[in-house]
PDB file of C-alpha atoms and ligand atoms in Angstrom:
ATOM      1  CA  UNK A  20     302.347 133.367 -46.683  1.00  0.00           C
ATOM      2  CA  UNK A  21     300.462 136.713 -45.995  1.00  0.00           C
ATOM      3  CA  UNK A  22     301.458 139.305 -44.147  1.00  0.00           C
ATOM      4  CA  UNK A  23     298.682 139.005 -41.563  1.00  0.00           C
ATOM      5  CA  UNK A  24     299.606 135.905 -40.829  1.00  0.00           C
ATOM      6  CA  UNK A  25     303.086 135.962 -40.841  1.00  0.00           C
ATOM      7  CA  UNK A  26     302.764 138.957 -38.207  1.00  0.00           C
ATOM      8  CA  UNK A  27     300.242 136.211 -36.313  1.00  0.00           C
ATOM      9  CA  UNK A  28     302.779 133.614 -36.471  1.00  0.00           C
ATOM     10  CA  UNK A  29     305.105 136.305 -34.881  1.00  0.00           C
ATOM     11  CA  UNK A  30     306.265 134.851 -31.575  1.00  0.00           C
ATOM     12  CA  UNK A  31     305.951 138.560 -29.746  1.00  0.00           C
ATOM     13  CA  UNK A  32     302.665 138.888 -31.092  1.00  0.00           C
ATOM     14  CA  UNK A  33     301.747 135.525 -29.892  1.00  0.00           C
ATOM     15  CA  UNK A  34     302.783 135.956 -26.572  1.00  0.00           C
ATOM     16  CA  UNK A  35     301.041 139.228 -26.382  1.00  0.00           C
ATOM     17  CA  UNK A  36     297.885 138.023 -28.177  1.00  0.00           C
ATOM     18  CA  UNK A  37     297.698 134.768 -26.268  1.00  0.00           C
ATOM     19  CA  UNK A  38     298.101 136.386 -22.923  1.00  0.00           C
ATOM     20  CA  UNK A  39     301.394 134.093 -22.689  1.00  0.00           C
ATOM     21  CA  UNK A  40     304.450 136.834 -21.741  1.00  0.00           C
ATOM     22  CA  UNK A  41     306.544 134.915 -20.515  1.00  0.00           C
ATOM     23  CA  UNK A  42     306.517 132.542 -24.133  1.00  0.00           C
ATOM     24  CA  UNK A  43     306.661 128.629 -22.307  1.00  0.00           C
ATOM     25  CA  UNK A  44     302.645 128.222 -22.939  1.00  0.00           C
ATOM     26  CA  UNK A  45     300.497 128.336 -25.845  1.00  0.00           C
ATOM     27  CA  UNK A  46     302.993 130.851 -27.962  1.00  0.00           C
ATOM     28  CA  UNK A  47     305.896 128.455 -28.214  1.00  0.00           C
ATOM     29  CA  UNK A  48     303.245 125.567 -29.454  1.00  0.00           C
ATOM     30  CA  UNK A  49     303.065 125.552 -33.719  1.00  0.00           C
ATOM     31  CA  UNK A  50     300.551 124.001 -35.819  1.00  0.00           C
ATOM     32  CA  UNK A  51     303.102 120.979 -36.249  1.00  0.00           C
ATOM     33  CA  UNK A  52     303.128 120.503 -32.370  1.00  0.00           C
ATOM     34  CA  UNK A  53     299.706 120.824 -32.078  1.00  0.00           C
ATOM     35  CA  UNK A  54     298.703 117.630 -34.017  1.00  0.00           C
ATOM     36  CA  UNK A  55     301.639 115.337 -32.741  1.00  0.00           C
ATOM     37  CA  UNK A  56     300.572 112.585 -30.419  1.00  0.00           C
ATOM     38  CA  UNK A  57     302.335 110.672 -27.490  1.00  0.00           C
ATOM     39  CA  UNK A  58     304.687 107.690 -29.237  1.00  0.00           C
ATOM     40  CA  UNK A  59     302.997 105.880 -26.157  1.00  0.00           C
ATOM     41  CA  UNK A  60     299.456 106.536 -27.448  1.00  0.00           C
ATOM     42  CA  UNK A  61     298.815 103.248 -29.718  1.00  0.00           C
ATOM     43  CA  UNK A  62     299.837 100.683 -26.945  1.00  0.00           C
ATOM     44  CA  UNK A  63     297.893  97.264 -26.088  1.00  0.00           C
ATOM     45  CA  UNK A  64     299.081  97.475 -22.294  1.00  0.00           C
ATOM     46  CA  UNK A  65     301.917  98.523 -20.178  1.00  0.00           C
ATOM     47  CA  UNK A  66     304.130  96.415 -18.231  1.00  0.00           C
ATOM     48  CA  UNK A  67     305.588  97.733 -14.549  1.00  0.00           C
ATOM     49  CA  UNK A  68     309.138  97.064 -14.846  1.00  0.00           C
ATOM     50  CA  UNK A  69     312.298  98.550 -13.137  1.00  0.00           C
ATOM     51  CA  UNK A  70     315.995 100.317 -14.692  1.00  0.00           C
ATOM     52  CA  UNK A  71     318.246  97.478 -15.678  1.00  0.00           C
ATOM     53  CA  UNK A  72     321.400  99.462 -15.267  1.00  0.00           C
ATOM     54  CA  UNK A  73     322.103 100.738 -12.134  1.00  0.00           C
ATOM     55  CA  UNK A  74     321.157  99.819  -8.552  1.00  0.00           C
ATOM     56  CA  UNK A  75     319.363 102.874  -7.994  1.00  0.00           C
ATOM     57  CA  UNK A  76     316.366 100.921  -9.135  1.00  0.00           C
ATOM     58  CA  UNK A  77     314.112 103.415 -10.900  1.00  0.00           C
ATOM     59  CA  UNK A  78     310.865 102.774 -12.161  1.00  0.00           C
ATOM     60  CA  UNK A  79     310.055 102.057 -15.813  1.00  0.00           C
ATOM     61  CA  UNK A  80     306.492 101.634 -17.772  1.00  0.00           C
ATOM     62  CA  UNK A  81     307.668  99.661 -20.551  1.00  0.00           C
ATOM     63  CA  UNK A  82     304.569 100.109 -23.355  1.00  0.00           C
ATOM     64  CA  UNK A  83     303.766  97.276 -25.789  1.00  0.00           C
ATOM     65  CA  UNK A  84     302.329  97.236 -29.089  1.00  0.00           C
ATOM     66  CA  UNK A  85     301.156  93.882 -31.126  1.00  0.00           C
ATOM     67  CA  UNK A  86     303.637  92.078 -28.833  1.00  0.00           C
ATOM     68  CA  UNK A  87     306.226  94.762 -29.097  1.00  0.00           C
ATOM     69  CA  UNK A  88     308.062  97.273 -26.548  1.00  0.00           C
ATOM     70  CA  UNK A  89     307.561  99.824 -28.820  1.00  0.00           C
ATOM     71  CA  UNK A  90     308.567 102.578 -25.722  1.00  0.00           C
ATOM     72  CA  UNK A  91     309.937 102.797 -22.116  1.00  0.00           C
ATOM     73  CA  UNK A  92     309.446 105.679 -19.894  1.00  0.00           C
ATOM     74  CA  UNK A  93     310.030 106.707 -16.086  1.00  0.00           C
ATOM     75  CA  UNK A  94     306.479 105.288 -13.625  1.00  0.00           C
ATOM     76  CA  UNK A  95     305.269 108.230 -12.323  1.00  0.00           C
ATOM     77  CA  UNK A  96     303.952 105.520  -9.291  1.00  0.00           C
ATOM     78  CA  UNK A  97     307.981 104.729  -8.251  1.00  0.00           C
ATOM     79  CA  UNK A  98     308.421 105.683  -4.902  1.00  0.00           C
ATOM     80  CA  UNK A  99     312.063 105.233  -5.640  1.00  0.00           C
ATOM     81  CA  UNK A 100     312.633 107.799  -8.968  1.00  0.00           C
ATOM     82  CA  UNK A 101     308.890 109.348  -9.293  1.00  0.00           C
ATOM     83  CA  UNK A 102     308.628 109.238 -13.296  1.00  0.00           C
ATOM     84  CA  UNK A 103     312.080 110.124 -13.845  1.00  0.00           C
ATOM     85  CA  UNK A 104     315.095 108.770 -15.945  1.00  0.00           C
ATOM     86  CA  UNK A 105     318.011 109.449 -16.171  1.00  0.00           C
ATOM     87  CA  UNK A 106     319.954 109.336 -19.879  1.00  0.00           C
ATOM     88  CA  UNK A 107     320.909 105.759 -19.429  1.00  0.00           C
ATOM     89  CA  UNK A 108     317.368 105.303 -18.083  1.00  0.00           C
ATOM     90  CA  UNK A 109     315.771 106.980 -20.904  1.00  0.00           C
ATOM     91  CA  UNK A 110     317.749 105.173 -23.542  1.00  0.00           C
ATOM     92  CA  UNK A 111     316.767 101.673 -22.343  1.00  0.00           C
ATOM     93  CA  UNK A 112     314.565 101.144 -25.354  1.00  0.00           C
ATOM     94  CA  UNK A 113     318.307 100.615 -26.877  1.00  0.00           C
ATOM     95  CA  UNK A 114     318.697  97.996 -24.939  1.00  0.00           C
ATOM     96  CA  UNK A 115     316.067  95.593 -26.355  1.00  0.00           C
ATOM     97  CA  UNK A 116     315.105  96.795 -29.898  1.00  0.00           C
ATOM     98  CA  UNK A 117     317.731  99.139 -30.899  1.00  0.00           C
ATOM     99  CA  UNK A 118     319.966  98.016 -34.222  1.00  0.00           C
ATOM    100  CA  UNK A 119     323.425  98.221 -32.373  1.00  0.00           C
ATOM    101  CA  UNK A 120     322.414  95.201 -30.274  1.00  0.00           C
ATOM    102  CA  UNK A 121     324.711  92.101 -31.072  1.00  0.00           C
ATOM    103  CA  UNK A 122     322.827  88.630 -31.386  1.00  0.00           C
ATOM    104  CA  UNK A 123     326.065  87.095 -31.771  1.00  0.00           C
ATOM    105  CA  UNK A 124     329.391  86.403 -29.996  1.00  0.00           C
ATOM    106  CA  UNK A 125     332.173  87.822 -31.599  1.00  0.00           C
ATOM    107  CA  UNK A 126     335.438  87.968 -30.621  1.00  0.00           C
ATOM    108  CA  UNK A 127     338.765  89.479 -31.297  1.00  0.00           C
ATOM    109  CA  UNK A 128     342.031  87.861 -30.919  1.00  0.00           C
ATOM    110  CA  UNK A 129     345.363  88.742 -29.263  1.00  0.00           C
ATOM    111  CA  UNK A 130     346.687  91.660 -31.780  1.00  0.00           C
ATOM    112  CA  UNK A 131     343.902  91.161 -34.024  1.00  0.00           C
ATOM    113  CA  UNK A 132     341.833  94.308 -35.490  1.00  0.00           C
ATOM    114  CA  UNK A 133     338.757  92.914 -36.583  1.00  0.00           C
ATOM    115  CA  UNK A 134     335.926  91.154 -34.604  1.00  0.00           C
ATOM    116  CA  UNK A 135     334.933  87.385 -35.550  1.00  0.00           C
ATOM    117  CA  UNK A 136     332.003  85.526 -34.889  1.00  0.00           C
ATOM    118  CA  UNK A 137     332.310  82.612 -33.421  1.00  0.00           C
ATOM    119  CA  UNK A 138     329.336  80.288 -32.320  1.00  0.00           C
ATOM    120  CA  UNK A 139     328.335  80.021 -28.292  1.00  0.00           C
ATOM    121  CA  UNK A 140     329.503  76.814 -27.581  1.00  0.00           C
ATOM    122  CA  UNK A 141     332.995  77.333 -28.750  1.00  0.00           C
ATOM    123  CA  UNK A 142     333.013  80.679 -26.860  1.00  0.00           C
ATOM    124  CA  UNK A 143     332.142  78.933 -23.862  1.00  0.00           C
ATOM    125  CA  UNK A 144     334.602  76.110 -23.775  1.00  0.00           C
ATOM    126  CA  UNK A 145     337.263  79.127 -24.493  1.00  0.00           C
ATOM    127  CA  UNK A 146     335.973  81.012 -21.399  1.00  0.00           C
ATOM    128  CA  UNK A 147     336.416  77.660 -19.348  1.00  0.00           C
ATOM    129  CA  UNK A 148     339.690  76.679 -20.627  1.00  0.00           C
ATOM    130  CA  UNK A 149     341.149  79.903 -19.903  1.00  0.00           C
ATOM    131  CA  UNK A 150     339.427  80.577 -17.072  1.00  0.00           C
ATOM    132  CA  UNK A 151     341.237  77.249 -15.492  1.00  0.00           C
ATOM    133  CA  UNK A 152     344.561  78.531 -16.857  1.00  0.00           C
ATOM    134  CA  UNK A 153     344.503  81.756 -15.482  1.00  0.00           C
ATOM    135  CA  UNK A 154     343.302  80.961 -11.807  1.00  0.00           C
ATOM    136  CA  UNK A 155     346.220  78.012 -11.566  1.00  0.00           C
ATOM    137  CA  UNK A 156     348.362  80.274 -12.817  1.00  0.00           C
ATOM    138  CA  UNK A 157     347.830  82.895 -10.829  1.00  0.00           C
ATOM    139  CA  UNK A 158     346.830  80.839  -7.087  1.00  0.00           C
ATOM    140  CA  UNK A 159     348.563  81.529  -4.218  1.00  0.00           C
ATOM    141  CA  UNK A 160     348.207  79.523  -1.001  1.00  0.00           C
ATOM    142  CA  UNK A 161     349.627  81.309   1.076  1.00  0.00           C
ATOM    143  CA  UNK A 162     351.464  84.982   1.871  1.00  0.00           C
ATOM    144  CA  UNK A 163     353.829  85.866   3.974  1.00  0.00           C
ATOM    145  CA  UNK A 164     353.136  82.660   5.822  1.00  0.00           C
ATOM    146  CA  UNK A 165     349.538  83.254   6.202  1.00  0.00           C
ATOM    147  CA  UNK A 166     346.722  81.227   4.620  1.00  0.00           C
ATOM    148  CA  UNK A 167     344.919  82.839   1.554  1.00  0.00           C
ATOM    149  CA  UNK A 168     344.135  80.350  -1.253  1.00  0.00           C
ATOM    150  CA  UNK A 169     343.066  82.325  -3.521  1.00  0.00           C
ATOM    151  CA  UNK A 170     344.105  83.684  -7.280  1.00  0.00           C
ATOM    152  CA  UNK A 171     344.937  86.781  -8.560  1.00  0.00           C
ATOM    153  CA  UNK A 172     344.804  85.639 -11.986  1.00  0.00           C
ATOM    154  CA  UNK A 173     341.237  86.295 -12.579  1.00  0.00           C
ATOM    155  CA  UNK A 174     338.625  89.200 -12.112  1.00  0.00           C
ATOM    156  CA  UNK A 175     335.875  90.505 -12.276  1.00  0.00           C
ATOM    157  CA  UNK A 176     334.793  93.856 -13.587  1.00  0.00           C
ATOM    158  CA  UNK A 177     330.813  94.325 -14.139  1.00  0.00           C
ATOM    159  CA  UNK A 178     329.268  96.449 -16.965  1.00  0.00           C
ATOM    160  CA  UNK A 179     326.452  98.949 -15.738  1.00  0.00           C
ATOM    161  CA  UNK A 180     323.720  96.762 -17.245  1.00  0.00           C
ATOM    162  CA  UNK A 181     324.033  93.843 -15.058  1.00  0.00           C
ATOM    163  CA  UNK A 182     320.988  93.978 -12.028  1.00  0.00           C
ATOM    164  CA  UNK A 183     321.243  92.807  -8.644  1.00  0.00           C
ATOM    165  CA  UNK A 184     320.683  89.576  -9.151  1.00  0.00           C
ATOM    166  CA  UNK A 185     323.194  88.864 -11.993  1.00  0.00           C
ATOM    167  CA  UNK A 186     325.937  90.720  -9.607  1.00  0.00           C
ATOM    168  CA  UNK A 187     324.884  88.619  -6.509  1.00  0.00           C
ATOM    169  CA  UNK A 188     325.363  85.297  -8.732  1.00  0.00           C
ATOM    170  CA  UNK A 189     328.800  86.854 -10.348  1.00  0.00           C
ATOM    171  CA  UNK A 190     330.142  87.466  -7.204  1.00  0.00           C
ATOM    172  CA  UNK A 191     329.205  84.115  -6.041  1.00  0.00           C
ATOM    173  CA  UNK A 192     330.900  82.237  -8.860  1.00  0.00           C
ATOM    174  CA  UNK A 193     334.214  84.290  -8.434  1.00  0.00           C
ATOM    175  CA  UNK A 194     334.304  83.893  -5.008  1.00  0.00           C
ATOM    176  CA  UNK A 195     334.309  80.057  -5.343  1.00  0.00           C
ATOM    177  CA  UNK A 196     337.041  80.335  -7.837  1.00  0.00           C
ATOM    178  CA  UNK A 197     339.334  82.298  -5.375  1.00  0.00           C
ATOM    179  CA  UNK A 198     338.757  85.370  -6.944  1.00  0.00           C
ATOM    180  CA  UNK A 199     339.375  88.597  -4.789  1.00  0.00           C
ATOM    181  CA  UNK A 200     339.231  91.088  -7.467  1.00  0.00           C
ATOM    182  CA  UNK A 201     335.327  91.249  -7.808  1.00  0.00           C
ATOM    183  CA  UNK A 202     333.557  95.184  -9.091  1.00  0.00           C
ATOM    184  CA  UNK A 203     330.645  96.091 -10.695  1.00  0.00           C
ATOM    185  CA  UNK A 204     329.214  99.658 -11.759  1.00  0.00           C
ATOM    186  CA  UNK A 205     325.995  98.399 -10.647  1.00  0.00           C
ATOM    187  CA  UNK A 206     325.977 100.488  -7.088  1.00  0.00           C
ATOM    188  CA  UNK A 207     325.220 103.438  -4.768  1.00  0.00           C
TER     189      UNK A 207
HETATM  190  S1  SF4 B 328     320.594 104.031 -14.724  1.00  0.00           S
HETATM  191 FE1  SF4 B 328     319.507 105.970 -14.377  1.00  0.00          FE
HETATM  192  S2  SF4 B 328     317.353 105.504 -14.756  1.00  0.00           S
HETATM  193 FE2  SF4 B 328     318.435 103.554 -14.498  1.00  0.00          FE
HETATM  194  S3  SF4 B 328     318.216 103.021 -12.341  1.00  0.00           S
HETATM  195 FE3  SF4 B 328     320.150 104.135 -12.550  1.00  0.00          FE
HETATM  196  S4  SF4 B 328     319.642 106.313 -12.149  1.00  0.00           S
HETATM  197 FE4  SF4 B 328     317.706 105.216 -12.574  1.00  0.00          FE
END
């Protein structure tokens, strides 16, 4: 590279040149940034959707490519979050493409180290069984002399990418079982 154009490429002299002092416009752009386009640019259509994980609710446009979210970003029309995300927000394109996401139910026994996979009905009737076990086990009908029916042998704790609706039907399940202990992430 010359030296003209090295002292050109020169961010001072760029700022001067380009009438850009204080160096956030057209000085801190390269050639590289110049030609890069939006990863949103190629999409068929984009789908009005909202934040999975919390209950603040934020906006999303989720674009789609050929049939595929190929990006999600904050809707600049939310009322609620006005185009913004926040890093769990942002991520959410993790959620449903990423390579980390299981397709699979594995689990881990008591002391074990390593994770098994095990196929969905057998993971089911293990929920049920033990889910039976637990609340008998742990029912009380009464305390102190007053009424309570309930268990303290089960509970429920909520991950942060359950939604509203999952929640309201969680909470509705353990309830019916007796269950008392009942808290999600998924809140204000
Ligand atoms: S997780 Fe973040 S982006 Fe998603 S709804 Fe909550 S605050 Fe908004």
């Amino acid at each position: 590279m010359g030296l003209t154009r090295r002292i050109r490429d020169w961010p001072v002299y760029r700022q001067l040149a380009e009438k850009d002092l204080t160096g956030r416009g057209a000085a801190a752009k390269s050639r590289i940034s110049l030609e890069l386009t939006p990863r949103t640019t190629g999409a068929d259509k984009v789908v009005k959707s909202v934040c999975p994980y919390c209950a603040v609710g934020c906006g999303q446009n989720v674009y789609v490519e050929n049939d595929k979210v190929t990006q999600i970003e904050g809707d600049p029309d939310s009322p609620v979050s006005r185009g913004r995300l926040c890093p769990k927000g942002s991520a959410s394109l993790q959620l449903t493409t990423g390579s980390a996401r299981q397709h699979q139910v594995l689990y881990r026994r008591p002391y074990g180290t390593e994770w098994e996979p095990l196929d969905l009905d057998t993971a089911m009737d293990m929920i049920a069984e033990r889910t039976i076990a637990a609340r008998a086990k742990g029912w009380q009908w009464e305390v102190d002399g007053a009424r309570t029916r309930r268990t303290l042998g089960i509970a429920s704790l909520g991950g942060a990418t359950l939604d509203n609706e999952e929640n309201y039907l969680i909470k509705k399940l353990f309830t019916a079982l007796g269950a008392v202990q009942i808290e999600n992430q998924a809140r204000i």
